[in-house]
Amino acid sequence: MDKKTKTKKRDKLGRGQNASAYTYAMLSFAGVMAFLIIWQLLLVAGIVSDRYLAKPTELVVLFVQKFSDPAPDGATLLVSIWASLRVSLTGLILAIVIGVPLGLCMGWFKALDRLVTPIFEIIRPIPPVSWIPLTILWMGIGLRAKAFIIFFSAFIPCVINSYTGVKLTNKTLINVARTSGASYVETFYKVAIPSALTMVFTGIRVAVGNAWSTLVAAEMLAASAGLGYMILMGRMFARADIIILGMLVIGAIGAFFNGILSFVENHVIKWR
Amino acid sequence: MKSETVIDNRPVKVQVSHLTKYFGSLHVLDDVSFDIKKGEFVCVVGPTGCGKTTFLNLLTKIYEPSEGELRIDGELADPKKHNLAFVFQEPSALPWLTVEDNLRFGLKIKKLPKEEIERRVDRILKLLGLEEFRKAYPGQLSTSTEQRVIIGRAFAMEPDLLLMDEPYGQMDIKLRFYLEDEVLRLWREIGTTVVFITHNIEEAVYLSEKVLILSNKPATIKEELKNNLPYPRDIASREFVEMRKHITEQIKWW
């Protein structure tokens, strides 16, 4: 009893001591709040001019307002989000559907590895954004063009991680299957693929990040709608609040994607 | 104890003749020949680096021999046709499968009927007392429990030949004693033919019905030693200690 009260008293977040989950949650919350309050105060006190930055409170108002008001960039927030999502998801899903199986097969089948890897190594170091001008030349600035650029940026980590995941399969586990009489192909899908899954998910995570950042770049260069376009318009009209709102929404959607991915990952990779 | 250890008229299960292996110019195995009877427990001992693992990998057909052959029931061994099971030196449970799915793994590859798979899995789980871990993943188990799953998986195959490559090499003495008894129990219960590689002489004497002593590289069979001590063996008995000493003498290469 005595000991219990003692540990409770010393529960002051010192080294090696743990507070309750509630305390930690409140700490994180306090951190965010402090950040927002300082931001707000800097603007209220006039230390930072509101030409450069918008107040958090104004952003909340703008966020609500943008649901119905298309000014100044010509689209409501939902329309912009939808435009961006459509492009990025098209590119991303294509990249995953093509890239992951290709990478897995490249890792297992030597002939395919030798056939594809050299081409791949040549294309790989080219930054996805540098494909934009050529893509505009080929396909204009529509959905197809942007989806293509995003496909490119997301495709590469999907292939590389799946490939590496298969390559890193524990030899002993392969031998377990082989000595049980499994064929080469059976060993591939019974051992190599499950063993590569963790790496595949890491690849998809990188792909989502790439797709999202490339999206903004693509839309800022060539688009007529979307979140990147909204930011660009914010710059043209010197509206810091529009730019910041665009950035925050992009960040939030990115975080949302990550959350979904973690959820799926935890359900697929149950053994960790 | 049973009288079968005195007059051994079990049929020959595995026939190894003139097994030889070169890796490039490195001569690892030299003309190794021996027989294993059906249901026999054979231990292979030898000095470190003498090619014990190569020997085993030849038996499982992970490597092809340079010369010689391995016959099971008179036929050339083939993992697709014969039922071989292997317990590797390093932990080899498939981390993405639950304990019961690990046990099913080899049986599914062999495409056994579903009822038969379930019957065997249940039996092994019961024999090893692993029922409570049925749905657990290997990562959630202790090292020794994981090793038991692997051993159980091998026995579940009811293999023609079970090969074990220093399965207890990394374990402390308490666990080893425990798992040695476990393996004997499974062996007697299921009647599997076992080849058990170890560098632990005491372990070899404790487990085996026959000890193959390998020489230094290139390895040949230095001696084939019958071990008729009754089970369970007393590691402090005079015969046990004598046999241990004898094998130690044989292995010495200095």
Coordinates of N, CA and C in Angstrom, one line a residue, chain B residues 15-128:
Chain B
Q15 N 19.1 -45.9 -47.7 CA 20.3 -46.5 -48.1 C 21.2 -45.4 -48.7
V16 N 22.3 -45.1 -48.0 CA 23.2 -44.1 -48.6 C 24.4 -44.8 -49.1
S17 N 24.7 -44.6 -50.4 CA 25.9 -45.3 -50.9 C 26.9 -44.4 -51.6
H18 N 28.1 -44.5 -51.2 CA 29.2 -43.7 -51.8 C 28.9 -42.2 -52.0
L19 N 28.3 -41.6 -51.0 CA 28.0 -40.2 -51.1 C 29.3 -39.4 -51.1
T20 N 29.5 -38.6 -52.1 CA 30.7 -37.8 -52.2 C 30.3 -36.4 -52.6
K21 N 30.9 -35.3 -52.1 CA 30.6 -34.0 -52.5 C 31.8 -33.1 -52.6
Y22 N 31.9 -32.5 -53.7 CA 33.0 -31.4 -53.9 C 32.3 -30.1 -54.0
F23 N 32.8 -29.0 -53.4 CA 32.4 -27.7 -53.8 C 33.7 -27.1 -54.5
G24 N 33.6 -27.1 -55.9 CA 34.8 -26.7 -56.6 C 35.9 -27.7 -56.3
S25 N 37.0 -27.3 -55.8 CA 38.1 -28.2 -55.5 C 38.0 -28.6 -54.0
L26 N 37.1 -28.1 -53.2 CA 37.0 -28.4 -51.8 C 36.2 -29.8 -51.7
H27 N 37.0 -30.7 -51.1 CA 36.4 -32.1 -51.0 C 35.8 -32.1 -49.6
V28 N 34.5 -32.2 -49.5 CA 33.8 -32.1 -48.2 C 33.4 -33.5 -47.7
L29 N 32.8 -34.3 -48.6 CA 32.4 -35.6 -48.2 C 33.1 -36.7 -49.1
D30 N 33.5 -37.7 -48.4 CA 34.3 -38.7 -49.2 C 33.6 -40.1 -49.0
D31 N 32.9 -40.6 -50.0 CA 32.5 -42.0 -50.1 C 31.8 -42.4 -48.8
V32 N 30.7 -41.8 -48.5 CA 30.0 -42.1 -47.2 C 28.9 -43.1 -47.6
S33 N 28.9 -44.3 -46.9 CA 27.9 -45.3 -47.1 C 27.4 -45.8 -45.8
F34 N 26.1 -45.9 -45.7 CA 25.5 -46.5 -44.5 C 24.0 -46.7 -44.7
D35 N 23.4 -47.5 -43.8 CA 22.0 -47.8 -43.9 C 21.3 -47.3 -42.7
I36 N 20.0 -46.9 -42.9 CA 19.2 -46.6 -41.7 C 18.0 -47.5 -41.7
K37 N 17.7 -48.1 -40.6 CA 16.5 -49.0 -40.6 C 15.2 -48.1 -40.4
K38 N 14.1 -48.7 -40.7 CA 12.9 -48.0 -40.5 C 12.6 -47.8 -39.1
G39 N 12.3 -46.5 -38.8 CA 12.0 -46.1 -37.4 C 13.3 -46.0 -36.5
E40 N 14.4 -46.0 -37.1 CA 15.7 -45.9 -36.3 C 16.0 -44.4 -36.0
F41 N 16.6 -44.2 -34.8 CA 17.1 -42.9 -34.4 C 18.6 -42.9 -34.5
V42 N 19.1 -42.2 -35.6 CA 20.5 -42.1 -35.8 C 21.1 -40.7 -35.5
C43 N 22.1 -40.7 -34.7 CA 22.8 -39.4 -34.5 C 24.1 -39.4 -35.3
V44 N 24.4 -38.2 -35.8 CA 25.6 -38.0 -36.5 C 26.5 -37.0 -35.8
V45 N 27.7 -37.4 -35.3 CA 28.6 -36.5 -34.7 C 29.9 -36.3 -35.4
G46 N 30.6 -35.3 -35.2 CA 31.8 -35.1 -35.9 C 32.5 -33.8 -35.5
P47 N 33.8 -33.6 -35.8 CA 34.4 -32.4 -35.4 C 33.8 -31.2 -36.1
T48 N 33.9 -30.0 -35.5 CA 33.4 -28.8 -36.1 C 33.9 -28.6 -37.5
G49 N 33.0 -28.2 -38.4 CA 33.4 -27.9 -39.7 C 33.8 -29.2 -40.6
C50 N 33.3 -30.3 -40.1 CA 33.7 -31.5 -40.9 C 32.7 -31.8 -42.0
G51 N 31.7 -31.0 -42.1 CA 30.7 -31.1 -43.2 C 29.4 -31.8 -42.8
K52 N 29.1 -31.7 -41.5 CA 27.9 -32.3 -41.0 C 26.7 -31.7 -41.8
T53 N 26.7 -30.4 -41.9 CA 25.5 -29.7 -42.5 C 25.4 -30.0 -44.0
T54 N 26.6 -30.1 -44.6 CA 26.6 -30.4 -46.0 C 26.0 -31.8 -46.2
F55 N 26.4 -32.7 -45.3 CA 25.9 -34.1 -45.3 C 24.4 -34.1 -45.3
L56 N 23.9 -33.3 -44.3 CA 22.4 -33.3 -44.2 C 21.7 -32.6 -45.4
N57 N 22.3 -31.6 -45.9 CA 21.8 -30.9 -47.1 C 21.8 -31.8 -48.3
L58 N 22.7 -32.8 -48.3 CA 22.7 -33.8 -49.4 C 21.5 -34.7 -49.2
L59 N 21.3 -35.1 -48.0 CA 20.2 -36.0 -47.7 C 18.8 -35.4 -48.0
T60 N 18.7 -34.1 -47.9 CA 17.4 -33.4 -48.2 C 17.4 -33.0 -49.6
K61 N 18.4 -33.2 -50.3 CA 18.5 -32.8 -51.8 C 18.5 -31.3 -51.9
I62 N 18.9 -30.6 -50.9 CA 19.1 -29.1 -51.1 C 20.3 -29.0 -52.0
Y63 N 21.3 -29.9 -51.8 CA 22.5 -30.0 -52.7 C 22.4 -31.3 -53.5
E64 N 22.9 -31.3 -54.7 CA 23.0 -32.6 -55.4 C 24.4 -33.1 -55.1
P65 N 24.5 -34.4 -54.8 CA 25.8 -35.0 -54.5 C 26.7 -35.1 -55.8
S66 N 28.0 -35.0 -55.6 CA 28.9 -35.1 -56.8 C 28.9 -36.5 -57.3
E67 N 28.9 -37.4 -56.3 CA 28.8 -38.9 -56.6 C 28.0 -39.6 -55.6
G68 N 27.5 -40.7 -55.9 CA 26.8 -41.5 -54.9 C 25.3 -41.2 -55.0
E69 N 24.6 -42.0 -54.2 CA 23.1 -41.8 -54.2 C 22.5 -42.1 -52.9
L70 N 21.3 -41.6 -52.8 CA 20.5 -41.8 -51.6 C 19.2 -42.4 -52.0
R71 N 18.9 -43.6 -51.4 CA 17.7 -44.3 -51.7 C 16.8 -44.4 -50.5
I72 N 15.5 -44.2 -50.7 CA 14.6 -44.4 -49.7 C 13.6 -45.5 -50.2
D73 N 13.4 -46.5 -49.4 CA 12.7 -47.6 -49.8 C 13.1 -48.2 -51.1
G74 N 14.4 -48.1 -51.4 CA 14.9 -48.6 -52.6 C 14.8 -47.7 -53.8
E75 N 14.1 -46.5 -53.6 CA 14.0 -45.6 -54.7 C 14.9 -44.4 -54.5
L76 N 15.3 -43.7 -55.6 CA 16.1 -42.5 -55.4 C 15.3 -41.5 -54.7
A77 N 15.9 -40.8 -53.7 CA 15.2 -39.8 -52.9 C 14.8 -38.6 -53.7
D78 N 13.6 -38.1 -53.5 CA 13.1 -37.0 -54.3 C 12.1 -36.3 -53.4
P79 N 12.4 -35.0 -53.0 CA 11.5 -34.3 -52.1 C 10.0 -34.3 -52.6
K80 N 9.8 -34.4 -53.9 CA 8.4 -34.3 -54.4 C 7.7 -35.6 -54.2
K81 N 8.5 -36.7 -54.2 CA 7.9 -38.0 -54.1 C 7.9 -38.5 -52.7
H82 N 9.1 -38.4 -52.0 CA 9.2 -38.9 -50.7 C 8.8 -37.8 -49.7
N83 N 8.6 -38.3 -48.5 CA 8.2 -37.4 -47.5 C 9.4 -37.1 -46.6
L84 N 10.0 -36.0 -46.8 CA 11.2 -35.6 -46.0 C 10.8 -34.5 -45.1
A85 N 11.3 -34.4 -43.9 CA 11.1 -33.3 -43.1 C 12.4 -32.9 -42.5
F86 N 12.5 -31.6 -42.2 CA 13.8 -31.0 -41.8 C 13.6 -30.1 -40.7
V87 N 14.3 -30.2 -39.6 CA 14.4 -29.2 -38.6 C 15.7 -28.5 -38.7
F88 N 15.7 -27.2 -39.0 CA 16.9 -26.5 -39.3 C 17.5 -26.0 -38.0
Q89 N 18.8 -25.6 -38.1 CA 19.5 -25.1 -37.0 C 18.9 -23.8 -36.5
E90 N 18.5 -22.9 -37.4 CA 17.9 -21.7 -37.0 C 16.4 -21.8 -36.9
P91 N 15.8 -20.9 -36.1 CA 14.3 -21.0 -36.0 C 13.7 -20.9 -37.4
S92 N 12.7 -21.7 -37.7 CA 12.2 -21.7 -39.0 C 10.7 -21.8 -39.1
A93 N 10.0 -21.3 -38.0 CA 8.6 -21.2 -38.0 C 8.2 -20.1 -39.0
L94 N 7.2 -20.3 -39.8 CA 6.8 -19.2 -40.7 C 6.1 -18.1 -39.9
P95 N 6.7 -16.9 -39.8 CA 6.1 -15.9 -38.8 C 4.7 -15.5 -39.2
W96 N 4.3 -15.6 -40.4 CA 2.9 -15.1 -40.8 C 1.9 -16.1 -40.6
L97 N 2.2 -17.3 -40.1 CA 1.2 -18.4 -39.9 C 1.1 -18.6 -38.4
T98 N -0.1 -18.9 -38.0 CA -0.4 -19.3 -36.6 C 0.3 -20.7 -36.4
V99 N 0.3 -21.0 -35.1 CA 0.9 -22.3 -34.7 C 0.3 -23.4 -35.5
E100 N -1.1 -23.4 -35.6 CA -1.7 -24.6 -36.2 C -1.5 -24.5 -37.7
D101 N -1.4 -23.3 -38.3 CA -1.1 -23.2 -39.7 C 0.3 -23.6 -40.1
N102 N 1.2 -23.3 -39.1 CA 2.6 -23.8 -39.3 C 2.6 -25.3 -39.4
L103 N 1.8 -25.9 -38.5 CA 1.8 -27.4 -38.5 C 1.2 -27.9 -39.8
R104 N 0.2 -27.2 -40.3 CA -0.5 -27.6 -41.5 C 0.4 -27.4 -42.8
F105 N 1.4 -26.6 -42.7 CA 2.1 -26.1 -43.8 C 2.6 -27.2 -44.8
G106 N 3.4 -28.1 -44.3 CA 3.9 -29.2 -45.1 C 2.8 -30.1 -45.6
L107 N 1.8 -30.3 -44.7 CA 0.8 -31.3 -45.1 C -0.1 -30.7 -46.2
K108 N -0.2 -29.4 -46.3 CA -1.0 -28.8 -47.4 C -0.2 -28.9 -48.7
I109 N 1.1 -28.7 -48.6 CA 2.0 -28.9 -49.8 C 1.8 -30.3 -50.3
K110 N 1.8 -31.3 -49.4 CA 1.6 -32.7 -49.8 C 0.2 -33.0 -50.3
K111 N -0.7 -32.0 -50.1 CA -2.1 -32.1 -50.6 C -2.8 -33.3 -49.9
L112 N -2.6 -33.5 -48.6 CA -3.3 -34.5 -47.9 C -4.8 -34.1 -47.8
P113 N -5.7 -35.1 -47.6 CA -7.1 -34.8 -47.4 C -7.2 -33.9 -46.1
K114 N -8.2 -33.1 -46.1 CA -8.4 -32.1 -45.1 C -8.6 -32.8 -43.7
E115 N -9.4 -33.9 -43.7 CA -9.6 -34.6 -42.4 C -8.3 -35.1 -41.8
E116 N -7.5 -35.6 -42.7 CA -6.2 -36.2 -42.3 C -5.3 -35.1 -41.7
I117 N -5.3 -33.9 -42.4 CA -4.5 -32.8 -41.9 C -4.9 -32.4 -40.5
E118 N -6.2 -32.3 -40.3 CA -6.8 -31.9 -39.0 C -6.5 -32.9 -37.9
R119 N -6.6 -34.2 -38.3 CA -6.3 -35.2 -37.3 C -4.9 -35.1 -36.8
R120 N -3.9 -35.0 -37.8 CA -2.5 -34.9 -37.4 C -2.2 -33.7 -36.6
V121 N -2.8 -32.5 -37.0 CA -2.5 -31.3 -36.3 C -3.0 -31.4 -34.9
D122 N -4.2 -31.9 -34.7 CA -4.7 -32.1 -33.4 C -3.8 -33.0 -32.5
R123 N -3.4 -34.0 -33.2 CA -2.6 -35.0 -32.4 C -1.3 -34.4 -31.9
I124 N -0.6 -33.7 -32.9 CA 0.7 -33.0 -32.5 C 0.4 -32.0 -31.4
L125 N -0.6 -31.2 -31.6 CA -0.9 -30.1 -30.6 C -1.0 -30.7 -29.2
K126 N -1.7 -31.9 -29.2 CA -2.0 -32.5 -27.9 C -0.7 -33.1 -27.4
L127 N 0.0 -33.8 -28.3 CA 1.3 -34.5 -27.8 C 2.3 -33.4 -27.2
L128 N 2.3 -32.2 -27.8 CA 3.2 -31.2 -27.4 C 2.6 -30.3 -26.4

